[in-house]
JSON list of C-alpha atoms (C1' of nucleotides) in Angstrom, two decimals:
[
{"chain": "A", "resi": 280, "resn": "MET", "atom": "CA", "xyz": [-11.57, 3.19, -49.71]},
{"chain": "A", "resi": 281, "resn": "SER", "atom": "CA", "xyz": [-10.99, 5.93, -49.39]},
{"chain": "A", "resi": 282, "resn": "GLU", "atom": "CA", "xyz": [-9.50, 7.47, -46.48]},
{"chain": "A", "resi": 283, "resn": "LYS", "atom": "CA", "xyz": [-12.53, 8.13, -44.37]},
{"chain": "A", "resi": 284, "resn": "ASN", "atom": "CA", "xyz": [-12.20, 10.72, -42.11]},
{"chain": "A", "resi": 285, "resn": "PRO", "atom": "CA", "xyz": [-11.25, 9.09, -39.19]},
{"chain": "A", "resi": 286, "resn": "ARG", "atom": "CA", "xyz": [-13.80, 9.99, -36.54]},
{"chain": "A", "resi": 287, "resn": "PHE", "atom": "CA", "xyz": [-12.85, 9.74, -33.06]},
{"chain": "A", "resi": 288, "resn": "ARG", "atom": "CA", "xyz": [-15.40, 7.00, -32.65]},
{"chain": "A", "resi": 289, "resn": "GLU", "atom": "CA", "xyz": [-13.97, 4.73, -35.51]},
{"chain": "A", "resi": 290, "resn": "LEU", "atom": "CA", "xyz": [-10.48, 5.40, -33.98]},
{"chain": "A", "resi": 291, "resn": "VAL", "atom": "CA", "xyz": [-11.27, 4.66, -30.46]},
{"chain": "A", "resi": 292, "resn": "GLU", "atom": "CA", "xyz": [-13.00, 1.45, -31.32]},
{"chain": "A", "resi": 293, "resn": "GLU", "atom": "CA", "xyz": [-10.17, 0.44, -33.52]},
{"chain": "A", "resi": 294, "resn": "LEU", "atom": "CA", "xyz": [-7.76, 1.09, -30.61]},
{"chain": "A", "resi": 295, "resn": "VAL", "atom": "CA", "xyz": [-10.09, -1.07, -27.86]},
{"chain": "A", "resi": 296, "resn": "ALA", "atom": "CA", "xyz": [-10.54, -3.69, -30.56]},
{"chain": "A", "resi": 297, "resn": "SER", "atom": "CA", "xyz": [-6.91, -4.07, -30.95]},
{"chain": "A", "resi": 298, "resn": "ILE", "atom": "CA", "xyz": [-6.40, -4.63, -27.08]},
{"chain": "A", "resi": 299, "resn": "PRO", "atom": "CA", "xyz": [-4.77, -8.02, -26.53]},
{"chain": "A", "resi": 300, "resn": "LYS", "atom": "CA", "xyz": [-6.36, -10.24, -24.09]},
{"chain": "A", "resi": 301, "resn": "GLY", "atom": "CA", "xyz": [-4.99, -9.92, -20.73]},
{"chain": "A", "resi": 302, "resn": "ARG", "atom": "CA", "xyz": [-4.11, -6.38, -21.07]},
{"chain": "A", "resi": 303, "resn": "VAL", "atom": "CA", "xyz": [-5.90, -2.76, -20.21]},
{"chain": "A", "resi": 304, "resn": "MET", "atom": "CA", "xyz": [-5.71, 0.51, -21.46]},
{"chain": "A", "resi": 305, "resn": "THR", "atom": "CA", "xyz": [-6.80, 4.04, -19.66]},
{"chain": "A", "resi": 306, "resn": "TYR", "atom": "CA", "xyz": [-9.42, 6.30, -21.48]},
{"chain": "A", "resi": 307, "resn": "GLY", "atom": "CA", "xyz": [-6.96, 9.15, -21.43]},
{"chain": "A", "resi": 308, "resn": "GLN", "atom": "CA", "xyz": [-3.92, 6.81, -23.19]},
{"chain": "A", "resi": 309, "resn": "ILE", "atom": "CA", "xyz": [-6.77, 5.85, -25.84]},
{"chain": "A", "resi": 310, "resn": "ALA", "atom": "CA", "xyz": [-7.69, 9.41, -26.11]},
{"chain": "A", "resi": 311, "resn": "ALA", "atom": "CA", "xyz": [-4.02, 10.40, -26.59]},
{"chain": "A", "resi": 312, "resn": "LEU", "atom": "CA", "xyz": [-3.09, 7.75, -28.84]},
{"chain": "A", "resi": 313, "resn": "CYS", "atom": "CA", "xyz": [-6.13, 9.35, -30.86]},
{"chain": "A", "resi": 314, "resn": "GLY", "atom": "CA", "xyz": [-4.48, 12.65, -31.09]},
{"chain": "A", "resi": 315, "resn": "HIS", "atom": "CA", "xyz": [-6.52, 14.04, -28.08]},
{"chain": "A", "resi": 316, "resn": "PRO", "atom": "CA", "xyz": [-5.01, 13.55, -24.75]},
{"chain": "A", "resi": 317, "resn": "MET", "atom": "CA", "xyz": [-7.99, 15.66, -23.23]},
{"chain": "A", "resi": 318, "resn": "ALA", "atom": "CA", "xyz": [-10.71, 13.63, -24.57]},
{"chain": "A", "resi": 319, "resn": "ALA", "atom": "CA", "xyz": [-10.95, 10.87, -22.29]},
{"chain": "A", "resi": 320, "resn": "ARG", "atom": "CA", "xyz": [-14.52, 11.92, -21.56]},
{"chain": "A", "resi": 321, "resn": "GLN", "atom": "CA", "xyz": [-15.59, 11.33, -24.90]},
{"chain": "A", "resi": 322, "resn": "VAL", "atom": "CA", "xyz": [-13.91, 8.25, -24.95]},
{"chain": "A", "resi": 323, "resn": "GLY", "atom": "CA", "xyz": [-16.11, 6.81, -22.16]},
{"chain": "A", "resi": 324, "resn": "GLY", "atom": "CA", "xyz": [-19.28, 8.19, -23.98]},
{"chain": "A", "resi": 325, "resn": "ILE", "atom": "CA", "xyz": [-18.55, 6.45, -27.04]},
{"chain": "A", "resi": 326, "resn": "ALA", "atom": "CA", "xyz": [-17.86, 3.28, -25.26]},
{"chain": "A", "resi": 327, "resn": "HIS", "atom": "CA", "xyz": [-21.39, 3.42, -23.82]},
{"chain": "A", "resi": 328, "resn": "PHE", "atom": "CA", "xyz": [-22.88, 4.39, -27.27]},
{"chain": "A", "resi": 329, "resn": "GLY", "atom": "CA", "xyz": [-20.39, 2.18, -29.28]},
{"chain": "A", "resi": 330, "resn": "ASN", "atom": "CA", "xyz": [-20.32, -1.40, -30.61]},
{"chain": "A", "resi": 331, "resn": "PRO", "atom": "CA", "xyz": [-21.07, -3.65, -27.69]},
{"chain": "A", "resi": 332, "resn": "ASP", "atom": "CA", "xyz": [-18.88, -6.48, -29.32]},
{"chain": "A", "resi": 333, "resn": "LEU", "atom": "CA", "xyz": [-15.92, -4.45, -28.28]},
{"chain": "A", "resi": 334, "resn": "PRO", "atom": "CA", "xyz": [-13.87, -5.54, -25.48]},
{"chain": "A", "resi": 335, "resn": "TRP", "atom": "CA", "xyz": [-14.66, -2.07, -23.26]},
{"chain": "A", "resi": 336, "resn": "GLN", "atom": "CA", "xyz": [-14.24, -4.33, -20.35]},
{"chain": "A", "resi": 337, "resn": "ARG", "atom": "CA", "xyz": [-10.38, -3.84, -21.16]},
{"chain": "A", "resi": 338, "resn": "VAL", "atom": "CA", "xyz": [-10.81, -0.23, -21.11]},
{"chain": "A", "resi": 339, "resn": "VAL", "atom": "CA", "xyz": [-10.11, 1.19, -17.34]},
{"chain": "A", "resi": 340, "resn": "ASN", "atom": "CA", "xyz": [-9.25, 4.67, -16.07]},
{"chain": "A", "resi": 341, "resn": "LYS", "atom": "CA", "xyz": [-6.20, 5.94, -15.26]},
{"chain": "A", "resi": 342, "resn": "ARG", "atom": "CA", "xyz": [-6.20, 4.49, -11.48]},
{"chain": "A", "resi": 343, "resn": "GLY", "atom": "CA", "xyz": [-6.89, 1.13, -13.03]},
{"chain": "A", "resi": 344, "resn": "GLY", "atom": "CA", "xyz": [-10.53, 1.29, -11.75]},
{"chain": "A", "resi": 345, "resn": "LEU", "atom": "CA", "xyz": [-13.49, -0.19, -13.56]},
{"chain": "A", "resi": 346, "resn": "ALA", "atom": "CA", "xyz": [-16.25, 1.88, -15.21]},
{"chain": "A", "resi": 347, "resn": "SER", "atom": "CA", "xyz": [-19.71, 2.27, -13.94]},
{"chain": "A", "resi": 348, "resn": "GLY", "atom": "CA", "xyz": [-21.91, 2.20, -17.11]},
{"chain": "A", "resi": 349, "resn": "PHE", "atom": "CA", "xyz": [-21.01, -0.98, -17.74]},
{"chain": "A", "resi": 350, "resn": "PRO", "atom": "CA", "xyz": [-23.86, -3.59, -18.09]},
{"chain": "A", "resi": 351, "resn": "GLY", "atom": "CA", "xyz": [-24.07, -5.28, -14.80]},
{"chain": "A", "resi": 352, "resn": "GLY", "atom": "CA", "xyz": [-22.07, -2.44, -13.16]},
{"chain": "A", "resi": 353, "resn": "ARG", "atom": "CA", "xyz": [-18.63, -2.82, -11.77]},
{"chain": "A", "resi": 354, "resn": "GLU", "atom": "CA", "xyz": [-19.77, -6.31, -10.78]},
{"chain": "A", "resi": 355, "resn": "GLY", "atom": "CA", "xyz": [-20.14, -7.25, -14.38]},
{"chain": "A", "resi": 356, "resn": "HIS", "atom": "CA", "xyz": [-17.07, -5.70, -15.48]},
{"chain": "A", "resi": 357, "resn": "LYS", "atom": "CA", "xyz": [-15.18, -7.13, -12.60]},
{"chain": "A", "resi": 358, "resn": "GLN", "atom": "CA", "xyz": [-16.51, -10.52, -13.85]},
{"chain": "A", "resi": 359, "resn": "ALA", "atom": "CA", "xyz": [-15.56, -9.91, -17.25]},
{"chain": "A", "resi": 360, "resn": "LEU", "atom": "CA", "xyz": [-11.88, -8.94, -16.47]},
{"chain": "A", "resi": 361, "resn": "LEU", "atom": "CA", "xyz": [-11.60, -11.98, -14.26]},
{"chain": "A", "resi": 362, "resn": "ASP", "atom": "CA", "xyz": [-12.81, -13.98, -17.44]},
{"chain": "A", "resi": 363, "resn": "GLU", "atom": "CA", "xyz": [-10.24, -12.57, -19.52]},
{"chain": "A", "resi": 364, "resn": "GLY", "atom": "CA", "xyz": [-7.54, -13.81, -16.77]},
{"chain": "A", "resi": 365, "resn": "LEU", "atom": "CA", "xyz": [-6.99, -10.35, -15.26]},
{"chain": "A", "resi": 366, "resn": "HIS", "atom": "CA", "xyz": [-6.49, -9.95, -11.49]},
{"chain": "A", "resi": 367, "resn": "VAL", "atom": "CA", "xyz": [-9.00, -7.69, -9.95]},
{"chain": "A", "resi": 368, "resn": "THR", "atom": "CA", "xyz": [-9.19, -6.42, -6.34]},
{"chain": "A", "resi": 369, "resn": "ASN", "atom": "CA", "xyz": [-12.01, -6.44, -4.29]},
{"chain": "A", "resi": 370, "resn": "ASP", "atom": "CA", "xyz": [-11.90, -2.69, -4.65]},
{"chain": "A", "resi": 371, "resn": "TYR", "atom": "CA", "xyz": [-12.87, -3.07, -8.31]},
{"chain": "A", "resi": 372, "resn": "THR", "atom": "CA", "xyz": [-9.20, -2.26, -9.47]},
{"chain": "A", "resi": 373, "resn": "VAL", "atom": "CA", "xyz": [-6.67, -3.78, -11.38]},
{"chain": "A", "resi": 374, "resn": "ASP", "atom": "CA", "xyz": [-2.77, -3.54, -11.48]},
{"chain": "A", "resi": 375, "resn": "ILE", "atom": "CA", "xyz": [-2.42, -0.89, -13.96]},
{"chain": "A", "resi": 376, "resn": "GLU", "atom": "CA", "xyz": [1.09, -1.00, -13.60]},
{"chain": "A", "resi": 377, "resn": "GLU", "atom": "CA", "xyz": [1.18, -4.46, -14.49]},
{"chain": "A", "resi": 378, "resn": "LEU", "atom": "CA", "xyz": [-1.57, -4.77, -17.18]},
{"chain": "A", "resi": 379, "resn": "ILE", "atom": "CA", "xyz": [-1.50, -1.40, -18.92]},
{"chain": "A", "resi": 380, "resn": "TRP", "atom": "CA", "xyz": [-0.65, -2.07, -22.78]},
{"chain": "A", "resi": 381, "resn": "TRP", "atom": "CA", "xyz": [1.07, 0.19, -25.15]},
{"chain": "A", "resi": 382, "resn": "PRO", "atom": "CA", "xyz": [0.32, -0.15, -28.94]},
{"chain": "A", "resi": 383, "resn": "ASP", "atom": "CA", "xyz": [4.12, 0.62, -29.23]},
{"chain": "A", "resi": 384, "resn": "ARG", "atom": "CA", "xyz": [5.15, -2.45, -27.26]},
{"chain": "B", "resi": 994, "resn": "DC", "atom": "C1'", "xyz": [-26.05, 27.31, -35.24]},
{"chain": "B", "resi": 995, "resn": "DG", "atom": "C1'", "xyz": [-26.33, 26.75, -29.98]},
{"chain": "B", "resi": 996, "resn": "DA", "atom": "C1'", "xyz": [-26.64, 24.11, -25.87]},
{"chain": "B", "resi": 997, "resn": "DG", "atom": "C1'", "xyz": [-26.19, 19.87, -23.24]},
{"chain": "B", "resi": 998, "resn": "DT", "atom": "C1'", "xyz": [-24.27, 15.98, -22.01]},
{"chain": "B", "resi": 999, "resn": "DG", "atom": "C1'", "xyz": [-20.78, 12.31, -20.56]},
{"chain": "B", "resi": 1000, "resn": "DA", "atom": "C1'", "xyz": [-17.99, 4.42, -18.52]},
{"chain": "B", "resi": 1001, "resn": "DC", "atom": "C1'", "xyz": [-12.68, 11.14, -17.60]},
{"chain": "B", "resi": 1002, "resn": "DC", "atom": "C1'", "xyz": [-8.34, 13.83, -15.65]},
{"chain": "B", "resi": 1003, "resn": "DG", "atom": "C1'", "xyz": [-6.18, 16.98, -12.57]},
{"chain": "B", "resi": 1004, "resn": "DC", "atom": "C1'", "xyz": [-5.80, 20.23, -8.87]},
{"chain": "B", "resi": 1005, "resn": "DA", "atom": "C1'", "xyz": [-7.08, 22.65, -4.61]},
{"chain": "B", "resi": 1006, "resn": "DA", "atom": "C1'", "xyz": [-8.72, 23.08, 0.26]},
{"chain": "C", "resi": 1243, "resn": "DA", "atom": "C1'", "xyz": [-6.86, 10.69, 3.33]},
{"chain": "C", "resi": 1244, "resn": "DT", "atom": "C1'", "xyz": [-11.43, 12.57, 1.27]},
{"chain": "C", "resi": 1245, "resn": "DT", "atom": "C1'", "xyz": [-14.28, 15.75, -1.31]},
{"chain": "C", "resi": 1246, "resn": "DG", "atom": "C1'", "xyz": [-15.37, 19.23, -4.62]},
{"chain": "C", "resi": 1247, "resn": "DC", "atom": "C1'", "xyz": [-14.83, 22.24, -8.67]},
{"chain": "C", "resi": 1248, "resn": "DG", "atom": "C1'", "xyz": [-13.41, 23.16, -13.35]},
{"chain": "C", "resi": 1249, "resn": "DG", "atom": "C1'", "xyz": [-11.91, 21.86, -17.98]},
{"chain": "C", "resi": 1250, "resn": "DC", "atom": "C1'", "xyz": [-11.21, 19.75, -21.87]},
{"chain": "C", "resi": 1251, "resn": "DC", "atom": "C1'", "xyz": [-13.26, 16.90, -26.31]},
{"chain": "C", "resi": 1252, "resn": "DA", "atom": "C1'", "xyz": [-16.49, 14.92, -29.49]},
{"chain": "C", "resi": 1253, "resn": "DC", "atom": "C1'", "xyz": [-21.22, 13.38, -30.17]},
{"chain": "C", "resi": 1254, "resn": "DT", "atom": "C1'", "xyz": [-26.39, 14.25, -29.95]},
{"chain": "C", "resi": 1255, "resn": "DC", "atom": "C1'", "xyz": [-30.76, 16.82, -29.89]}
]
DNA sequence: CGAGTGACCGCAA
DNA sequence: ATTGCGGCCACTC
């Protein structure tokens, strides 16, 4: 119980786990929702060391580009997104304007 | 307690 | 258009 001091890590993982299939969020966006719009770097660091069961593949940078530290590199990341039903370009980028998702809507 | 790191972001030349 | 640099936050050693 108890309100655990919500760590950045727990909060970020919570948001990532709540991303619906077919949607993507940006690091800066997640950080902003956590209350720290400039902690996008930390979000990436948590991603690499966080729970591998979470859909980090739905997390992309603001350009809609895939991350590098993903298992398999951008290839694996791209395949993972394609498996989700998302459209990925040859440049390892997704249509952020179309697939970006906000918890508000 | 101090320093280093990082799957980023934004701006300047 | 591309490249380089700094800054910010939280976590780890």
